[in-house]
Amino acid sequence: MKPALCLGAMGALVMDSSPQCTKQLLSERFGRGSRTVDLELELQIELLRETKRKYESVLQLGRALTAHLYSLLQTQHALGDAFADLSQKSPELQEEFGYNAETQKLLCKNGETLLGAVNFFVSSINTLVTKTMEDTLMTVKQYEAARLEYDAYRTDLEELSLGPRDAGTRGRLESAQATFQAHRDKYEKLRGDVAIKLKFLEENKIKVMHKQLLLFHNAVSAYFAGNQKQLEQTLQQFNIKLRPPGAEKPSWLEEQ
């Protein structure tokens, strides 16, 4: 028979369905149980959850910006074609329609370059949020489950230690001591794993965001300044390659 799943602290999944764990879970829910707390680590975990929520918001806004840019490009392309067509059919306004068509063509080219930069930015944030941060939070959930189990068997051992001593209870006490020690080792190992992952995650986040924020700033600034050369140099600096026109691959928008 498979062990039942129950929800532990902060939504962690607890695979141990023993009476001790169930009792500990209910005691904590009603504010009566004794709970092991690592204040420094729990503050770091809560900060990670808050950071993830904020980055998810940035990711959502970045995707919205990508969609708007794509829509703008489609409109500019259609407008440029319309101007070019009218330039051929309106001799008295040929020049005016002509340079407006060229302007829209240039805007499209710069817009495609900006879209490539924004897409790269969004893709990198998506990886950071849905893979790197999520991987760390999965280890956090395992740690929280192990903490609940550790406290459950610790409480069980303490209660047995305070009870009467006879041949039967001595055997149960030894068994409880061995079970407690196994869960204590598991808890301490996962606590160390979480601390290490949080440290590496913070270092990786800073490295990734330093690069992505610089890319985003340089690309947006160059686009709105109309600096085509700087815009192209920005993509080269970050090794971003645009697809050639007509390439049989999903659009930047479809990749999202």
Short mmCIF file of C-alpha atoms in Angstrom, two decimals:
data_model
loop_
_atom_site.label_atom_id
_atom_site.label_comp_id
_atom_site.label_asym_id
_atom_site.label_seq_id
_atom_site.Cartn_x
_atom_site.Cartn_y
_atom_site.Cartn_z
CA MET A 1 0.00 0.00 0.00
CA LYS A 2 1.41 3.39 -0.98
CA PRO A 3 1.80 6.04 1.75
CA ALA A 4 -0.78 8.80 1.61
CA LEU A 5 0.17 12.34 0.77
CA CYS A 6 -0.55 15.08 3.25
CA LEU A 7 0.18 18.78 3.19
CA GLY A 8 2.89 20.01 5.51
CA ALA A 9 4.13 23.48 6.33
CA MET A 10 4.02 25.92 3.41
CA GLY A 11 2.46 23.29 1.15
CA ALA A 12 5.29 20.77 1.40
CA LEU A 13 4.34 17.21 0.50
CA VAL A 14 4.85 14.74 3.32
CA MET A 15 5.26 11.13 2.18
CA ASP A 16 5.19 9.71 5.74
CA SER A 17 1.56 8.99 6.70
CA SER A 18 2.43 7.66 10.15
CA PRO A 19 0.30 8.60 13.19
CA GLN A 20 3.27 10.62 14.50
CA CYS A 21 3.39 12.83 11.39
CA THR A 22 -0.37 13.24 11.26
CA LYS A 23 -0.40 14.25 14.92
CA GLN A 24 2.48 16.69 14.42
CA LEU A 25 0.81 18.23 11.37
CA LEU A 26 -2.47 18.79 13.18
CA SER A 27 -0.70 20.13 16.28
CA GLU A 28 1.17 22.71 14.19
CA ARG A 29 -1.99 23.71 12.34
CA PHE A 30 -3.75 24.46 15.59
CA GLY A 31 -0.71 26.17 17.10
CA ARG A 32 -0.04 23.57 19.78
CA GLY A 33 2.91 21.62 18.44
CA SER A 34 6.61 22.16 19.10
CA ARG A 35 8.26 23.14 15.82
CA THR A 36 11.95 23.32 14.93
CA VAL A 37 12.74 26.71 13.42
CA ASP A 38 15.87 27.85 11.58
CA LEU A 39 15.09 31.56 11.45
CA GLU A 40 17.89 32.56 9.10
CA LEU A 41 17.13 29.80 6.60
CA GLU A 42 13.36 30.37 6.71
CA LEU A 43 13.85 34.09 6.08
CA GLN A 44 15.94 33.23 3.02
CA ILE A 45 13.27 30.79 1.81
CA GLU A 46 10.50 33.36 2.22
CA LEU A 47 12.64 35.93 0.39
CA LEU A 48 13.08 33.46 -2.48
CA ARG A 49 9.31 32.90 -2.71
CA GLU A 50 8.71 36.65 -2.74
CA THR A 51 11.45 37.18 -5.35
CA LYS A 52 9.95 34.45 -7.53
CA ARG A 53 6.53 36.13 -7.41
CA LYS A 54 8.06 39.45 -8.48
CA TYR A 55 10.07 37.87 -11.29
CA GLU A 56 6.94 36.07 -12.49
CA SER A 57 5.31 39.48 -12.76
CA VAL A 58 8.27 40.79 -14.79
CA LEU A 59 8.03 37.69 -16.98
CA GLN A 60 4.32 38.28 -17.61
CA LEU A 61 4.94 41.93 -18.50
CA GLY A 62 7.86 40.98 -20.74
CA ARG A 63 5.64 38.56 -22.65
CA ALA A 64 3.00 41.26 -23.00
CA LEU A 65 5.64 43.65 -24.37
CA THR A 66 6.74 41.00 -26.86
CA ALA A 67 3.16 40.57 -28.06
CA HIS A 68 2.66 44.34 -28.43
CA LEU A 69 5.94 44.74 -30.33
CA TYR A 70 5.00 41.90 -32.66
CA SER A 71 1.62 43.51 -33.32
CA LEU A 72 3.28 46.90 -33.93
CA LEU A 73 5.68 45.32 -36.42
CA GLN A 74 2.83 43.75 -38.35
CA THR A 75 1.05 47.12 -38.54
CA GLN A 76 4.19 49.00 -39.60
CA HIS A 77 4.94 46.41 -42.26
CA ALA A 78 1.41 46.68 -43.68
CA LEU A 79 1.56 50.49 -43.58
CA GLY A 80 4.89 50.50 -45.37
CA ASP A 81 3.48 48.27 -48.11
CA ALA A 82 0.47 50.56 -48.46
CA PHE A 83 2.68 53.64 -48.77
CA ALA A 84 4.90 51.93 -51.33
CA ASP A 85 1.89 50.92 -53.41
CA LEU A 86 0.45 54.44 -53.31
CA SER A 87 3.84 55.86 -54.26
CA GLN A 88 3.64 53.94 -57.53
CA LYS A 89 0.02 54.93 -58.21
CA SER A 90 0.08 58.61 -57.13
CA PRO A 91 2.64 60.51 -59.25
CA GLU A 92 1.84 63.83 -57.57
CA LEU A 93 2.62 62.33 -54.10
CA GLN A 94 5.20 59.77 -55.16
CA GLU A 95 8.04 61.32 -53.17
CA GLU A 96 6.02 61.81 -49.99
CA PHE A 97 4.59 58.28 -50.04
CA GLY A 98 8.02 56.95 -50.95
CA TYR A 99 9.94 58.35 -47.99
CA ASN A 100 7.14 57.33 -45.63
CA ALA A 101 7.38 53.79 -46.99
CA GLU A 102 11.15 53.81 -46.39
CA THR A 103 10.64 55.13 -42.85
CA GLN A 104 8.24 52.30 -42.04
CA LYS A 105 10.67 49.81 -43.55
CA LEU A 106 13.47 51.11 -41.31
CA LEU A 107 11.19 51.05 -38.27
CA CYS A 108 10.32 47.42 -39.04
CA LYS A 109 13.97 46.48 -39.29
CA ASN A 110 14.80 48.15 -35.98
CA GLY A 111 11.65 46.70 -34.43
CA GLU A 112 12.63 43.16 -35.43
CA THR A 113 16.02 43.71 -33.82
CA LEU A 114 14.42 45.02 -30.62
CA LEU A 115 11.97 42.12 -30.63
CA GLY A 116 14.87 39.69 -30.81
CA ALA A 117 16.50 41.35 -27.79
CA VAL A 118 13.28 41.42 -25.76
CA ASN A 119 12.56 37.80 -26.62
CA PHE A 120 16.04 36.81 -25.42
CA PHE A 121 15.42 38.75 -22.20
CA VAL A 122 12.05 37.03 -21.65
CA SER A 123 13.48 33.59 -22.43
CA SER A 124 16.28 34.06 -19.90
CA ILE A 125 13.88 35.25 -17.18
CA ASN A 126 11.63 32.29 -17.93
CA THR A 127 14.54 29.87 -17.44
CA LEU A 128 15.54 31.57 -14.20
CA VAL A 129 11.99 31.44 -12.79
CA THR A 130 10.61 28.13 -14.04
CA LYS A 131 13.78 26.05 -13.86
CA THR A 132 16.46 27.50 -11.59
CA MET A 133 14.22 28.97 -8.87
CA GLU A 134 11.71 26.11 -9.14
CA ASP A 135 14.48 23.53 -8.70
CA THR A 136 15.57 25.21 -5.48
CA LEU A 137 11.97 25.40 -4.24
CA MET A 138 11.52 21.68 -4.88
CA THR A 139 14.45 21.02 -2.54
CA VAL A 140 12.86 23.45 -0.06
CA LYS A 141 9.64 21.41 -0.12
CA GLN A 142 11.61 18.23 0.57
CA TYR A 143 13.36 20.01 3.45
CA GLU A 144 10.05 21.22 4.90
CA ALA A 145 8.63 17.70 4.70
CA ALA A 146 11.76 16.32 6.40
CA ARG A 147 11.47 18.98 9.11
CA LEU A 148 7.89 17.95 9.87
CA GLU A 149 8.88 14.29 10.06
CA TYR A 150 11.87 15.11 12.27
CA ASP A 151 9.69 17.05 14.71
CA ALA A 152 7.06 14.30 14.67
CA TYR A 153 9.52 11.58 15.68
CA ARG A 154 11.32 13.90 18.10
CA THR A 155 8.03 14.56 19.90
CA ASP A 156 7.23 10.83 19.87
CA LEU A 157 10.62 10.03 21.40
CA GLU A 158 10.22 12.71 24.08
CA GLU A 159 6.79 11.39 25.06
CA LEU A 160 8.06 7.80 25.28
CA SER A 161 11.06 8.96 27.36
CA LEU A 162 8.73 10.56 29.91
CA GLY A 163 6.56 7.44 30.21
CA PRO A 164 6.97 4.39 32.47
CA ARG A 165 9.92 2.07 31.86
CA ASP A 166 9.42 -1.68 31.45
CA ALA A 167 10.59 -4.40 29.08
CA GLY A 168 8.02 -3.44 26.45
CA THR A 169 8.63 0.29 26.56
CA ARG A 170 12.41 -0.17 26.41
CA GLY A 171 12.06 -1.89 23.05
CA ARG A 172 9.74 0.81 21.73
CA LEU A 173 12.11 3.49 23.04
CA GLU A 174 15.08 1.98 21.23
CA SER A 175 13.05 1.74 18.03
CA ALA A 176 11.85 5.33 18.43
CA GLN A 177 15.44 6.49 19.04
CA ALA A 178 16.64 4.81 15.84
CA THR A 179 13.75 6.25 13.80
CA PHE A 180 14.32 9.71 15.25
CA GLN A 181 18.04 9.59 14.40
CA ALA A 182 17.33 8.57 10.80
CA HIS A 183 14.91 11.46 10.33
CA ARG A 184 17.28 13.84 12.06
CA ASP A 185 20.06 12.90 9.63
CA LYS A 186 17.68 13.37 6.69
CA TYR A 187 16.53 16.76 7.99
CA GLU A 188 20.06 18.05 8.57
CA LYS A 189 21.22 16.87 5.15
CA LEU A 190 18.33 18.62 3.39
CA ARG A 191 18.84 21.75 5.47
CA GLY A 192 22.43 21.84 4.22
CA ASP A 193 21.29 21.17 0.64
CA VAL A 194 18.83 24.08 0.80
CA ALA A 195 21.44 26.46 2.19
CA ILE A 196 23.87 25.55 -0.61
CA LYS A 197 21.22 25.85 -3.33
CA LEU A 198 20.06 29.21 -2.02
CA LYS A 199 23.64 30.50 -2.10
CA PHE A 200 24.28 29.30 -5.66
CA LEU A 201 20.87 30.55 -6.80
CA GLU A 202 21.59 34.05 -5.53
CA GLU A 203 24.96 34.10 -7.29
CA ASN A 204 23.43 32.82 -10.53
CA LYS A 205 20.50 35.26 -10.33
CA ILE A 206 22.86 38.24 -10.00
CA LYS A 207 25.00 37.04 -12.91
CA VAL A 208 22.03 36.40 -15.19
CA MET A 209 20.15 39.59 -14.33
CA HIS A 210 23.22 41.79 -14.67
CA LYS A 211 23.56 40.60 -18.26
CA GLN A 212 19.84 40.69 -19.08
CA LEU A 213 19.15 44.13 -17.60
CA LEU A 214 22.11 45.58 -19.50
CA LEU A 215 20.83 44.00 -22.70
CA PHE A 216 17.29 45.28 -22.13
CA HIS A 217 18.43 48.82 -21.35
CA ASN A 218 20.84 49.09 -24.27
CA ALA A 219 18.39 47.64 -26.80
CA VAL A 220 15.42 49.77 -25.73
CA SER A 221 17.53 52.94 -25.51
CA ALA A 222 19.04 52.39 -28.97
CA TYR A 223 15.63 51.62 -30.50
CA PHE A 224 13.92 54.75 -29.23
CA ALA A 225 16.95 56.87 -30.08
CA GLY A 226 16.70 55.54 -33.64
CA ASN A 227 20.28 54.31 -33.41
CA GLN A 228 20.26 51.31 -35.74
CA LYS A 229 24.01 50.70 -35.47
CA GLN A 230 23.96 50.62 -31.65
CA LEU A 231 20.92 48.34 -31.70
CA GLU A 232 22.69 45.84 -33.94
CA GLN A 233 25.86 46.08 -31.86
CA THR A 234 23.84 45.26 -28.74
CA LEU A 235 22.65 41.99 -30.28
CA GLN A 236 26.18 41.15 -31.38
CA GLN A 237 27.48 41.89 -27.88
CA PHE A 238 25.10 39.32 -26.41
CA ASN A 239 25.44 36.82 -29.28
CA ILE A 240 21.78 37.09 -30.30
CA LYS A 241 21.06 36.00 -33.85
CA LEU A 242 17.92 37.02 -35.70
CA ARG A 243 16.29 34.63 -38.11
CA PRO A 244 16.43 35.59 -41.78
CA PRO A 245 13.15 36.68 -43.38
CA GLY A 246 11.00 33.75 -44.42
CA ALA A 247 12.76 31.23 -42.18
CA GLU A 248 10.50 28.24 -41.57
CA LYS A 249 10.57 28.49 -37.79
CA PRO A 250 8.10 29.82 -35.21
CA SER A 251 7.98 33.57 -34.83
CA TRP A 252 9.38 35.27 -31.74
CA LEU A 253 5.83 35.51 -30.47
CA GLU A 254 5.04 31.85 -31.12
CA GLU A 255 8.11 30.78 -29.14
CA GLN A 256 6.55 32.30 -26.05
#
